Structures are given as structure tokens and as C-alpha cells.
mmCIF file of C-alpha atoms in Angstrom:
data_model
loop_
_atom_site.group_PDB
_atom_site.id
_atom_site.type_symbol
_atom_site.label_atom_id
_atom_site.label_comp_id
_atom_site.label_asym_id
_atom_site.label_seq_id
_atom_site.Cartn_x
_atom_site.Cartn_y
_atom_site.Cartn_z
ATOM 1 C CA MET A 1 0.000 0.000 0.000
ATOM 2 C CA ALA A 2 1.497 3.372 -1.068
ATOM 3 C CA ARG A 3 -1.168 5.763 0.128
ATOM 4 C CA VAL A 4 0.240 9.100 1.319
ATOM 5 C CA SER A 5 -1.592 11.024 4.042
ATOM 6 C CA LEU A 6 -0.957 14.467 5.476
ATOM 7 C CA ARG A 7 -2.836 15.269 8.666
ATOM 8 C CA LYS A 8 -3.052 18.878 9.844
ATOM 9 C CA VAL A 9 0.447 19.680 8.573
ATOM 10 C CA THR A 10 1.793 23.191 9.185
ATOM 11 C CA LYS A 11 5.239 24.557 8.368
ATOM 12 C CA ILE A 12 6.508 27.795 9.909
ATOM 13 C CA PHE A 13 9.989 28.964 8.959
ATOM 14 C CA SER A 14 11.987 30.688 11.668
ATOM 15 C CA PRO A 15 13.359 33.208 12.300
ATOM 16 C CA GLY A 16 10.633 35.435 10.970
ATOM 17 C CA GLY A 17 7.669 33.160 11.577
ATOM 18 C CA VAL A 18 6.780 32.816 7.874
ATOM 19 C CA VAL A 19 3.895 30.376 7.478
ATOM 20 C CA ALA A 20 4.698 28.305 4.376
ATOM 21 C CA ILE A 21 1.755 25.900 4.688
ATOM 22 C CA LYS A 22 -1.107 25.928 7.143
ATOM 23 C CA ASP A 23 -3.162 23.026 8.498
ATOM 24 C CA ILE A 24 -3.026 20.874 5.354
ATOM 25 C CA THR A 25 -4.916 17.595 5.391
ATOM 26 C CA LEU A 26 -5.111 15.424 2.286
ATOM 27 C CA GLY A 27 -4.776 11.859 1.058
ATOM 28 C CA VAL A 28 -3.078 10.590 -2.081
ATOM 29 C CA GLU A 29 -4.495 7.205 -3.004
ATOM 30 C CA ASN A 30 -2.461 4.148 -3.954
ATOM 31 C CA LYS A 31 -1.391 4.334 -7.658
ATOM 32 C CA GLU A 32 -2.810 7.847 -7.986
ATOM 33 C CA PHE A 33 -1.099 10.666 -9.881
ATOM 34 C CA MET A 34 -1.641 13.757 -7.730
ATOM 35 C CA VAL A 35 -0.503 17.197 -8.895
ATOM 36 C CA PHE A 36 0.145 20.147 -6.562
ATOM 37 C CA LEU A 37 -0.542 23.330 -8.547
ATOM 38 C CA GLY A 38 -0.141 26.968 -7.624
ATOM 39 C CA PRO A 39 1.894 30.146 -8.130
ATOM 40 C CA SER A 40 5.459 30.537 -6.890
ATOM 41 C CA GLY A 41 5.602 30.732 -3.100
ATOM 42 C CA CYS A 42 2.233 29.029 -2.532
ATOM 43 C CA GLY A 43 3.737 26.184 -0.454
ATOM 44 C CA LYS A 44 3.537 23.315 -2.941
ATOM 45 C CA SER A 45 7.285 22.492 -2.972
ATOM 46 C CA THR A 46 7.453 22.805 0.811
ATOM 47 C CA THR A 47 4.629 20.268 1.081
ATOM 48 C CA LEU A 48 6.490 17.881 -1.229
ATOM 49 C CA ARG A 49 9.727 18.283 0.742
ATOM 50 C CA ILE A 50 7.880 17.486 3.967
ATOM 51 C CA ILE A 51 6.567 14.277 2.395
ATOM 52 C CA ALA A 52 10.134 13.456 1.297
ATOM 53 C CA GLY A 53 11.598 14.231 4.713
ATOM 54 C CA LEU A 54 13.771 17.084 3.407
ATOM 55 C CA GLU A 55 11.807 19.528 5.582
ATOM 56 C CA GLU A 56 10.382 18.897 9.026
ATOM 57 C CA ALA A 57 6.781 19.873 9.677
ATOM 58 C CA THR A 58 6.208 22.312 12.531
ATOM 59 C CA GLU A 59 2.949 20.533 13.316
ATOM 60 C CA GLY A 60 1.067 17.539 11.956
ATOM 61 C CA ASP A 61 1.832 14.024 10.738
ATOM 62 C CA VAL A 62 2.855 12.357 7.481
ATOM 63 C CA TYR A 63 1.944 8.726 6.707
ATOM 64 C CA ILE A 64 3.141 6.549 3.837
ATOM 65 C CA GLY A 65 0.880 3.543 3.766
ATOM 66 C CA ASP A 66 -0.024 2.834 7.378
ATOM 67 C CA LYS A 67 3.394 3.933 8.636
ATOM 68 C CA LEU A 68 3.983 7.230 10.430
ATOM 69 C CA VAL A 69 7.118 8.678 8.793
ATOM 70 C CA SER A 70 7.186 12.184 10.243
ATOM 71 C CA ASN A 71 10.381 11.488 12.192
ATOM 72 C CA LEU A 72 12.078 9.211 9.664
ATOM 73 C CA PRO A 73 14.967 10.429 7.451
ATOM 74 C CA PRO A 74 14.400 10.453 3.666
ATOM 75 C CA LYS A 75 16.370 7.226 3.112
ATOM 76 C CA ASP A 76 13.959 5.283 5.323
ATOM 77 C CA ARG A 77 10.729 6.518 3.697
ATOM 78 C CA ASN A 78 10.985 4.394 0.528
ATOM 79 C CA ILE A 79 10.413 7.372 -1.757
ATOM 80 C CA ALA A 80 12.310 8.630 -4.817
ATOM 81 C CA MET A 81 12.465 12.289 -5.786
ATOM 82 C CA VAL A 82 13.126 13.870 -9.184
ATOM 83 C CA PHE A 83 14.341 17.459 -8.983
ATOM 84 C CA GLN A 84 14.130 20.417 -11.350
ATOM 85 C CA ASN A 85 17.913 20.590 -11.833
ATOM 86 C CA TYR A 86 18.419 16.837 -12.566
ATOM 87 C CA ALA A 87 21.070 16.480 -9.764
ATOM 88 C CA LEU A 88 23.247 14.089 -11.797
ATOM 89 C CA TYR A 89 26.868 13.294 -10.959
ATOM 90 C CA PRO A 90 28.881 14.920 -13.789
ATOM 91 C CA HIS A 91 31.839 12.504 -13.521
ATOM 92 C CA MET A 92 29.650 9.386 -13.830
ATOM 93 C CA ASN A 93 28.115 7.975 -16.995
ATOM 94 C CA VAL A 94 24.390 7.333 -17.332
ATOM 95 C CA TYR A 95 24.662 3.736 -16.140
ATOM 96 C CA ASN A 96 26.503 4.643 -12.946
ATOM 97 C CA ASN A 97 24.249 7.622 -12.234
ATOM 98 C CA MET A 98 21.277 5.279 -12.303
ATOM 99 C CA ALA A 99 23.047 2.537 -10.364
ATOM 100 C CA PHE A 100 24.628 4.707 -7.667
ATOM 101 C CA GLY A 101 21.774 4.597 -5.158
ATOM 102 C CA LEU A 102 21.519 0.812 -5.429
ATOM 103 C CA LYS A 103 25.257 0.427 -4.905
ATOM 104 C CA LEU A 104 25.036 2.466 -1.701
ATOM 105 C CA ARG A 105 22.346 0.071 -0.492
ATOM 106 C CA LYS A 106 24.627 -2.915 -1.244
ATOM 107 C CA TYR A 107 22.394 -4.519 -3.874
ATOM 108 C CA PRO A 108 24.019 -7.438 -5.772
ATOM 109 C CA MET A 109 25.599 -6.336 -9.068
ATOM 110 C CA SER A 110 23.376 -8.706 -11.030
ATOM 111 C CA GLU A 111 20.252 -7.063 -9.555
ATOM 112 C CA ILE A 112 21.658 -3.573 -10.175
ATOM 113 C CA ASP A 113 22.418 -4.421 -13.805
ATOM 114 C CA LYS A 114 18.949 -5.863 -14.312
ATOM 115 C CA ARG A 115 17.182 -2.842 -12.831
ATOM 116 C CA VAL A 116 19.305 -0.268 -14.684
ATOM 117 C CA LYS A 117 18.814 -1.931 -18.065
ATOM 118 C CA GLU A 118 15.098 -2.374 -17.419
ATOM 119 C CA ALA A 119 14.692 1.333 -16.576
ATOM 120 C CA ALA A 120 16.874 2.323 -19.545
ATOM 121 C CA GLY A 121 14.606 0.285 -21.814
ATOM 122 C CA ILE A 122 11.473 1.958 -20.446
ATOM 123 C CA LEU A 123 12.952 5.446 -20.961
ATOM 124 C CA GLY A 124 14.764 4.883 -24.257
ATOM 125 C CA LEU A 125 18.218 5.304 -22.707
ATOM 126 C CA GLY A 126 19.688 1.974 -23.814
ATOM 127 C CA LYS A 127 22.150 3.547 -26.284
ATOM 128 C CA LEU A 128 23.187 6.335 -23.897
ATOM 129 C CA LEU A 129 24.382 4.325 -20.882
ATOM 130 C CA ASP A 130 28.052 5.122 -21.547
ATOM 131 C CA ARG A 131 27.594 8.871 -21.939
ATOM 132 C CA ARG A 132 28.214 11.485 -19.257
ATOM 133 C CA PRO A 133 25.633 14.176 -18.417
ATOM 134 C CA ARG A 134 27.462 16.888 -20.391
ATOM 135 C CA GLU A 135 26.969 14.788 -23.534
ATOM 136 C CA LEU A 136 23.190 14.669 -23.114
ATOM 137 C CA SER A 137 20.377 17.057 -23.998
ATOM 138 C CA GLY A 138 18.152 18.508 -21.274
ATOM 139 C CA GLY A 139 15.418 15.991 -21.988
ATOM 140 C CA GLN A 140 17.859 13.081 -21.891
ATOM 141 C CA ARG A 141 19.265 14.282 -18.549
ATOM 142 C CA GLN A 142 15.774 14.454 -17.133
ATOM 143 C CA ARG A 143 15.070 10.903 -18.305
ATOM 144 C CA VAL A 144 18.231 9.765 -16.515
ATOM 145 C CA ALA A 145 17.015 11.458 -13.338
ATOM 146 C CA VAL A 146 13.673 9.660 -13.714
ATOM 147 C CA GLY A 147 15.502 6.393 -14.413
ATOM 148 C CA ARG A 148 17.503 6.765 -11.213
ATOM 149 C CA ALA A 149 14.177 6.975 -9.379
ATOM 150 C CA ILE A 150 12.691 3.972 -11.216
ATOM 151 C CA VAL A 151 15.526 1.573 -10.349
ATOM 152 C CA ARG A 152 14.840 2.110 -6.663
ATOM 153 C CA LYS A 153 11.294 0.752 -7.083
ATOM 154 C CA PRO A 154 10.015 3.121 -4.388
ATOM 155 C CA LEU A 155 6.553 3.220 -2.866
ATOM 156 C CA VAL A 156 6.115 6.837 -3.969
ATOM 157 C CA PHE A 157 7.610 9.000 -6.739
ATOM 158 C CA LEU A 158 7.950 12.727 -5.992
ATOM 159 C CA PHE A 159 8.499 15.226 -8.838
ATOM 160 C CA ASP A 160 9.505 18.815 -8.014
ATOM 161 C CA GLU A 161 8.888 20.895 -11.176
ATOM 162 C CA PRO A 162 10.988 18.466 -13.245
ATOM 163 C CA LEU A 163 10.271 20.069 -16.626
ATOM 164 C CA SER A 164 10.897 23.727 -15.790
ATOM 165 C CA ASN A 165 14.373 23.800 -17.365
ATOM 166 C CA LEU A 166 13.251 22.347 -20.701
ATOM 167 C CA ASP A 167 12.131 24.183 -23.821
ATOM 168 C CA ALA A 168 8.447 24.138 -24.812
ATOM 169 C CA LYS A 169 8.688 21.253 -27.290
ATOM 170 C CA MET A 170 10.736 19.086 -24.919
ATOM 171 C CA ARG A 171 8.300 19.792 -22.066
ATOM 172 C CA VAL A 172 5.463 18.372 -24.154
ATOM 173 C CA GLN A 173 7.494 15.245 -24.987
ATOM 174 C CA MET A 174 8.579 14.663 -21.388
ATOM 175 C CA ARG A 175 5.049 15.258 -20.126
ATOM 176 C CA THR A 176 3.837 12.461 -22.387
ATOM 177 C CA GLU A 177 6.660 10.178 -21.234
ATOM 178 C CA ILE A 178 5.850 10.762 -17.557
ATOM 179 C CA ASN A 179 2.197 10.000 -18.278
ATOM 180 C CA ARG A 180 3.125 6.750 -19.997
ATOM 181 C CA LEU A 181 5.470 5.920 -17.139
ATOM 182 C CA HIS A 182 2.666 6.235 -14.598
ATOM 183 C CA ILE A 183 0.387 4.013 -16.676
ATOM 184 C CA ARG A 184 3.149 1.402 -17.038
ATOM 185 C CA LEU A 185 4.440 1.392 -13.451
ATOM 186 C CA GLN A 186 1.060 1.895 -11.733
ATOM 187 C CA ALA A 187 2.918 3.726 -8.980
ATOM 188 C CA THR A 188 1.843 6.494 -6.613
ATOM 189 C CA MET A 189 3.158 9.780 -8.002
ATOM 190 C CA ILE A 190 3.054 13.300 -6.567
ATOM 191 C CA TYR A 191 4.001 16.102 -8.928
ATOM 192 C CA VAL A 192 4.594 19.793 -8.183
ATOM 193 C CA THR A 193 4.195 22.435 -10.896
ATOM 194 C CA HIS A 194 3.102 26.016 -11.522
ATOM 195 C CA ASP A 195 2.152 25.052 -15.088
ATOM 196 C CA GLN A 196 -1.574 24.410 -15.330
ATOM 197 C CA THR A 197 -1.180 22.557 -18.650
ATOM 198 C CA GLU A 198 1.037 20.001 -16.931
ATOM 199 C CA ALA A 199 -1.446 19.725 -14.094
ATOM 200 C CA MET A 200 -4.462 19.248 -16.365
ATOM 201 C CA THR A 201 -2.801 16.650 -18.608
ATOM 202 C CA LEU A 202 -1.008 14.606 -15.933
ATOM 203 C CA GLY A 203 -3.067 14.566 -12.766
ATOM 204 C CA ASN A 204 -5.800 12.153 -11.767
ATOM 205 C CA ARG A 205 -6.549 14.871 -9.218
ATOM 206 C CA ILE A 206 -5.172 18.379 -8.715
ATOM 207 C CA VAL A 207 -4.489 20.199 -5.460
ATOM 208 C CA VAL A 208 -4.784 23.945 -6.102
ATOM 209 C CA MET A 209 -2.799 25.932 -3.517
ATOM 210 C CA ASP A 210 -2.135 29.584 -2.718
ATOM 211 C CA GLU A 211 -0.548 31.298 0.269
ATOM 212 C CA GLY A 212 0.004 28.013 2.070
ATOM 213 C CA ILE A 213 -3.573 26.753 1.977
ATOM 214 C CA ILE A 214 -5.498 24.354 -0.249
ATOM 215 C CA HIS A 215 -8.329 25.935 -2.208
ATOM 216 C CA GLN A 216 -9.622 22.868 -4.043
ATOM 217 C CA ILE A 217 -8.830 19.173 -4.580
ATOM 218 C CA ASP A 218 -10.609 17.548 -7.497
ATOM 219 C CA THR A 219 -10.271 16.056 -10.958
ATOM 220 C CA PRO A 220 -8.965 18.338 -13.740
ATOM 221 C CA ALA A 221 -12.404 18.477 -15.380
ATOM 222 C CA ALA A 222 -14.185 19.361 -12.126
ATOM 223 C CA ILE A 223 -11.678 22.086 -11.253
ATOM 224 C CA TYR A 224 -12.033 23.598 -14.721
ATOM 225 C CA ASP A 225 -15.828 23.404 -14.876
ATOM 226 C CA LYS A 226 -16.698 23.898 -11.204
ATOM 227 C CA PRO A 227 -14.068 26.065 -9.469
ATOM 228 C CA VAL A 228 -14.877 26.759 -5.824
ATOM 229 C CA ASN A 229 -13.759 30.381 -5.932
ATOM 230 C CA LYS A 230 -12.425 33.176 -8.134
ATOM 231 C CA PHE A 231 -8.766 32.280 -7.502
ATOM 232 C CA VAL A 232 -9.164 28.736 -8.828
ATOM 233 C CA ALA A 233 -11.297 29.939 -11.743
ATOM 234 C CA GLY A 234 -8.679 32.502 -12.731
ATOM 235 C CA PHE A 235 -5.657 30.268 -12.240
ATOM 236 C CA ILE A 236 -6.967 27.369 -14.327
ATOM 237 C CA GLY A 237 -7.443 27.983 -18.033
ATOM 238 C CA SER A 238 -5.536 29.700 -20.837
ATOM 239 C CA PRO A 239 -6.355 32.468 -21.453
ATOM 240 C CA PRO A 240 -7.594 32.999 -17.869
ATOM 241 C CA MET A 241 -11.292 33.295 -17.170
ATOM 242 C CA ASN A 242 -12.716 36.763 -17.884
ATOM 243 C CA PHE A 243 -14.068 38.568 -14.815
ATOM 244 C CA VAL A 244 -16.556 41.430 -14.951
ATOM 245 C CA GLU A 245 -18.038 43.335 -12.000
ATOM 246 C CA GLY A 246 -21.675 44.284 -12.066
ATOM 247 C CA LYS A 247 -25.131 43.742 -10.567
ATOM 248 C CA ILE A 248 -27.872 41.149 -10.706
ATOM 249 C CA ILE A 249 -31.074 42.853 -11.765
ATOM 250 C CA LYS A 250 -34.602 41.496 -12.098
ATOM 251 C CA LYS A 251 -37.010 42.620 -14.810
ATOM 252 C CA ASP A 252 -40.308 41.025 -15.826
ATOM 253 C CA SER A 253 -39.571 37.951 -13.686
ATOM 254 C CA LYS A 254 -36.260 37.443 -15.473
ATOM 255 C CA PHE A 255 -32.736 37.896 -14.129
ATOM 256 C CA TYR A 256 -30.008 39.813 -15.914
ATOM 257 C CA PHE A 257 -26.372 40.579 -15.279
ATOM 258 C CA ASP A 258 -25.597 44.259 -15.850
ATOM 259 C CA GLU A 259 -21.973 45.400 -16.009
ATOM 260 C CA THR A 260 -21.224 48.487 -13.922
ATOM 261 C CA ASP A 261 -20.684 51.424 -16.320
ATOM 262 C CA GLY A 262 -20.139 49.055 -19.250
ATOM 263 C CA LYS A 263 -21.732 47.473 -22.297
ATOM 264 C CA ILE A 264 -22.423 43.962 -21.031
ATOM 265 C CA ARG A 265 -26.009 43.158 -20.180
ATOM 266 C CA VAL A 266 -27.064 39.530 -20.593
ATOM 267 C CA LYS A 267 -29.966 37.338 -19.539
ATOM 268 C CA ILE A 268 -29.284 34.658 -16.918
ATOM 269 C CA VAL A 269 -30.570 31.134 -17.598
ATOM 270 C CA ASP A 270 -33.504 29.994 -15.495
ATOM 271 C CA GLU A 271 -31.585 27.196 -13.735
ATOM 272 C CA MET A 272 -29.302 29.740 -12.062
ATOM 273 C CA MET A 273 -32.037 32.039 -10.814
ATOM 274 C CA PRO A 274 -32.755 30.337 -7.437
ATOM 275 C CA LYS A 275 -29.141 30.689 -6.249
ATOM 276 C CA LEU A 276 -28.916 34.272 -7.518
ATOM 277 C CA GLU A 277 -32.210 35.430 -5.971
ATOM 278 C CA PRO A 278 -30.481 36.692 -2.762
ATOM 279 C CA TYR A 279 -28.093 38.764 -4.905
ATOM 280 C CA VAL A 280 -30.697 40.795 -6.805
ATOM 281 C CA GLY A 281 -29.586 44.433 -6.688
ATOM 282 C CA LYS A 282 -26.166 43.507 -5.308
ATOM 283 C CA GLU A 283 -22.672 43.636 -6.788
ATOM 284 C CA VAL A 284 -21.272 40.305 -7.978
ATOM 285 C CA ILE A 285 -18.404 39.086 -10.151
ATOM 286 C CA PHE A 286 -19.386 37.559 -13.479
ATOM 287 C CA GLY A 287 -16.987 35.006 -15.004
ATOM 288 C CA ILE A 288 -16.877 33.562 -18.508
ATOM 289 C CA ARG A 289 -14.177 31.591 -20.280
ATOM 290 C CA SER A 290 -12.821 32.787 -23.613
ATOM 291 C CA GLU A 291 -14.064 29.708 -25.503
ATOM 292 C CA ASP A 292 -17.647 30.432 -24.369
ATOM 293 C CA ILE A 293 -17.778 33.709 -26.329
ATOM 294 C CA TYR A 294 -18.656 33.442 -30.036
ATOM 295 C CA ASP A 295 -18.557 35.770 -33.000
ATOM 296 C CA LYS A 296 -22.225 36.301 -33.914
ATOM 297 C CA LEU A 297 -21.427 35.755 -37.598
ATOM 298 C CA PHE A 298 -20.395 32.165 -36.867
ATOM 299 C CA ALA A 299 -22.791 31.335 -34.020
ATOM 300 C CA SER A 300 -25.524 28.774 -34.698
ATOM 301 C CA GLU A 301 -27.808 30.575 -32.244
ATOM 302 C CA ALA A 302 -27.615 34.262 -31.378
ATOM 303 C CA PRO A 303 -30.306 35.267 -28.863
ATOM 304 C CA PRO A 304 -30.415 39.089 -28.767
ATOM 305 C CA GLU A 305 -30.511 39.096 -24.942
ATOM 306 C CA ASN A 306 -27.138 37.295 -24.892
ATOM 307 C CA THR A 307 -25.494 39.334 -27.650
ATOM 308 C CA VAL A 308 -23.041 42.078 -26.738
ATOM 309 C CA THR A 309 -21.375 44.671 -28.982
ATOM 310 C CA MET A 310 -17.724 45.382 -28.170
ATOM 311 C CA ALA A 311 -14.731 46.936 -29.891
ATOM 312 C CA CYS A 312 -11.891 44.586 -30.902
ATOM 313 C CA GLU A 313 -8.632 46.215 -29.775
ATOM 314 C CA VAL A 314 -6.069 43.429 -30.353
ATOM 315 C CA VAL A 315 -6.030 40.276 -32.507
ATOM 316 C CA GLU A 316 -3.595 37.476 -31.579
ATOM 317 C CA PRO A 317 -3.383 34.702 -34.225
ATOM 318 C CA MET A 318 -2.441 31.393 -32.551
ATOM 319 C CA GLY A 319 -2.697 29.107 -35.576
ATOM 320 C CA SER A 320 -5.792 26.960 -35.119
ATOM 321 C CA GLU A 321 -7.449 29.696 -33.039
ATOM 322 C CA VAL A 322 -7.401 33.463 -32.577
ATOM 323 C CA TYR A 323 -7.507 35.455 -29.327
ATOM 324 C CA LEU A 324 -9.573 38.625 -29.533
ATOM 325 C CA HIS A 325 -9.047 41.346 -26.910
ATOM 326 C CA LEU A 326 -12.310 43.253 -26.643
ATOM 327 C CA SER A 327 -13.281 46.359 -24.698
ATOM 328 C CA SER A 328 -16.582 46.518 -22.854
ATOM 329 C CA GLY A 329 -15.882 50.041 -21.680
ATOM 330 C CA LYS A 330 -14.705 49.234 -18.170
ATOM 331 C CA HIS A 331 -13.261 45.738 -18.701
ATOM 332 C CA THR A 332 -11.163 43.906 -21.280
ATOM 333 C CA ILE A 333 -12.578 40.564 -22.409
ATOM 334 C CA ILE A 334 -10.637 37.863 -24.265
ATOM 335 C CA ALA A 335 -12.528 35.639 -26.687
ATOM 336 C CA LYS A 336 -11.048 32.508 -28.267
ATOM 337 C CA VAL A 337 -12.433 32.029 -31.778
ATOM 338 C CA GLY A 338 -11.608 29.941 -34.839
ATOM 339 C CA GLY A 339 -8.380 30.461 -36.745
ATOM 340 C CA HIS A 340 -10.298 31.724 -39.796
ATOM 341 C CA GLU A 341 -11.773 34.671 -37.860
ATOM 342 C CA SER A 342 -9.778 37.902 -37.876
ATOM 343 C CA PRO A 343 -11.972 41.012 -37.425
ATOM 344 C CA PRO A 344 -10.710 44.540 -38.132
ATOM 345 C CA ILE A 345 -8.982 46.381 -35.277
ATOM 346 C CA ASN A 346 -10.888 49.111 -33.403
ATOM 347 C CA GLN A 347 -14.224 48.207 -34.916
ATOM 348 C CA ASP A 348 -17.322 47.040 -33.081
ATOM 349 C CA MET A 349 -18.352 43.405 -33.403
ATOM 350 C CA ASP A 350 -21.300 41.429 -32.061
ATOM 351 C CA LEU A 351 -20.505 38.563 -29.693
ATOM 352 C CA VAL A 352 -22.720 35.882 -28.224
ATOM 353 C CA PHE A 353 -22.204 34.684 -24.636
ATOM 354 C CA ASP A 354 -22.970 31.044 -23.822
ATOM 355 C CA MET A 355 -24.951 31.749 -20.672
ATOM 356 C CA SER A 356 -25.185 28.075 -19.718
ATOM 357 C CA ARG A 357 -21.404 28.134 -19.095
ATOM 358 C CA ILE A 358 -20.989 31.292 -17.033
ATOM 359 C CA HIS A 359 -19.967 31.606 -13.367
ATOM 360 C CA PHE A 360 -20.891 34.022 -10.599
ATOM 361 C CA PHE A 361 -18.765 34.840 -7.539
ATOM 362 C CA ASP A 362 -19.581 36.683 -4.332
ATOM 363 C CA LYS A 363 -17.797 40.030 -4.528
ATOM 364 C CA ASP A 364 -16.789 40.040 -0.843
ATOM 365 C CA THR A 365 -15.726 36.402 -0.291
ATOM 366 C CA GLU A 366 -14.931 35.547 -3.944
ATOM 367 C CA ARG A 367 -16.585 32.172 -3.339
ATOM 368 C CA THR A 368 -18.564 30.632 -6.191
ATOM 369 C CA ILE A 369 -22.282 31.325 -6.127
ATOM 370 C CA VAL A 370 -23.224 29.303 -9.200
#
């Protein structure tokens, strides 16, 4: 059993009393791929280092399986960690870098050779075993670092932003390889990143963190579609969710969102009305993702009550899609449309909002209303 549990874990760095993480409780299931996601300084790497035993928690307990490991050194926790900077020995070739940890543990040479060659085969390193790190590309070095973890056959793999030093194309390739590795090994993996694309494509579940606390733990789809607050909604998605401040108004038994001093006024779908009833006449935050805004010319349905006229200020061609930066007067909205759409700059265009996909947040607490 390789379940990892954190129970009321807090880390305070002294001197200074900086609270890195506060009262974190979570469970990573056996064979699960869990991703810790958040901006720099949110506490995700500190949490990983506490699991590894590289940092000591100020309060709380860490379990791996049924075993309390809070006071055990890293070597006794049966974990393997892959770092951002590879941490390879420059004077050793690939084979010896991968074998070094097993040699320290006095494994028989026949077992070491078997494990190293097996891991090299999984990672496509078979022809590189005689090379030194300086003779490898960044992606190859990272595969060696992963291979060094594989040969240990640990209960838990820990990844601390392992792809941050790679270029964009290599990050995509390595992301796919790590995904395949998890499927093949069926191991428990915990992965730290600030890159939401990595989180969405790799994780069975995502832990979204900020300022040392957990905001939401859920599947990638649930976090994207049902964020618990404005922070999660804005952090997940590219481009980020559009936010507009305004009021809920009621007219002729129908609810509308009306932007404060702006052009956006749209009808709210009936299913959302019960939860928004207490907010009639009050300020709220309206959220809509860029892919839920359509050019009226290409929309199959264009209800007039959900159509908004805005000026297109910037056009960003992205190949298969185009990002339109639109002014509503007070706010800038980004719409993601098809690659064939490229409207003139500084001219008004009609846009249709998919009102079944919008979000509302309480202006004071920033918690999701609906």
C-alpha cells in the first residue's frame, strides 16, 4: 500500500515566523497521480519536501501507507524524488548515475544491472548508458534522473517541477513520457508544478494551492468546470477566465447581469435564478471563459438578450485559433475564436455569450455562487 496522508500539517519557517503551509490535510491514493498546482511561493514544494523528509513539519503528521514517517529520514521513507535541476553526478556515466543509489544500499551487481537496463529500456536510454551528463540534452538528462528513481522501485515517486528547465517542445514530450510511465508502473506519483497545462494533462486529481492553503482538490475536469472560488477559476485555463463586476437585476420575472458602467447586459438562464435570488440588486463578479464567447457571424444561435457589442482592440493569431481582446468600456474581455476569424482592429463586433457556461462569484468572499 502506497497511500500518502498528510494530517493537519503546518510549516513555519523561523526566524521570521513565515507560514509556508497551514493546516493541510489530504490523502493521495495508492497508484494515484496527484498534482500540486499553484503560483510561486504558494507552499507546494514545501509540502512535497515534507513528504520526502527534506523539511520537518512544525505541526502535523505524514503517513506513507499505514506507517507514520514524520520522524524518519528520507532514506527510510521508501520514496524517490526527481528534482528540477536533474542532480546528476557529472563525472559518472548514465549507467553509474542510475546505479549509484543501489550500490550504496549494497544490492548485488546482477540485480543492479537488471534494474538499470530495465529502466533504460522503459525510458529509451539503452544507447546512452556510456555517456556522461554533459553529452546529453536537457530531456535526456531528465530521463536519466527519472531512471535513477525507477531503479529504486520506491513506494512513492515525488516530482519537483521536473520540466521547468526544458524548452516548450521538450516539455510536451517529457510530459507524455511521464504520463506513460505512470500508466506502465502503476505507482503512486506526486508532482509539483506552476504550469496548469502540466497539471491538467497529468493529474488524476489536482491540489490547487495559494498562500500556504489548499483551495480545491478535485479532478482536472471538475476544477475547470466547477471552481470553488475566483482564484481557482482565474488560475486554471488559458487564457484565464474573464471577470466582470456588475449587478444582478430582475425585470419582468427574469434575471439579468448588468456590467457596472459598461456594455455587457445579458440574460441569466432559469436554472441559475434560485441561487442568484439573494443577490438581486447587489454587486457580484461575473466570469466567462474565452471559448464560451462566439462571433455572432459564426454562431448557430444568437439570442439578442445574450449578444453584446464590443470593440476589438487586439487580434492574436495562434494558428488553429485566434484570441480577440475586446473592450466593454470598463473591462477587457478575451474571446477565443476559430483560426479563420480575424476582425478589423478598433471596430465594433457582435458577440454571443454562452450563458449556460458562465460563473458568478460573491464580490466580498470571492466564493462561487453558481
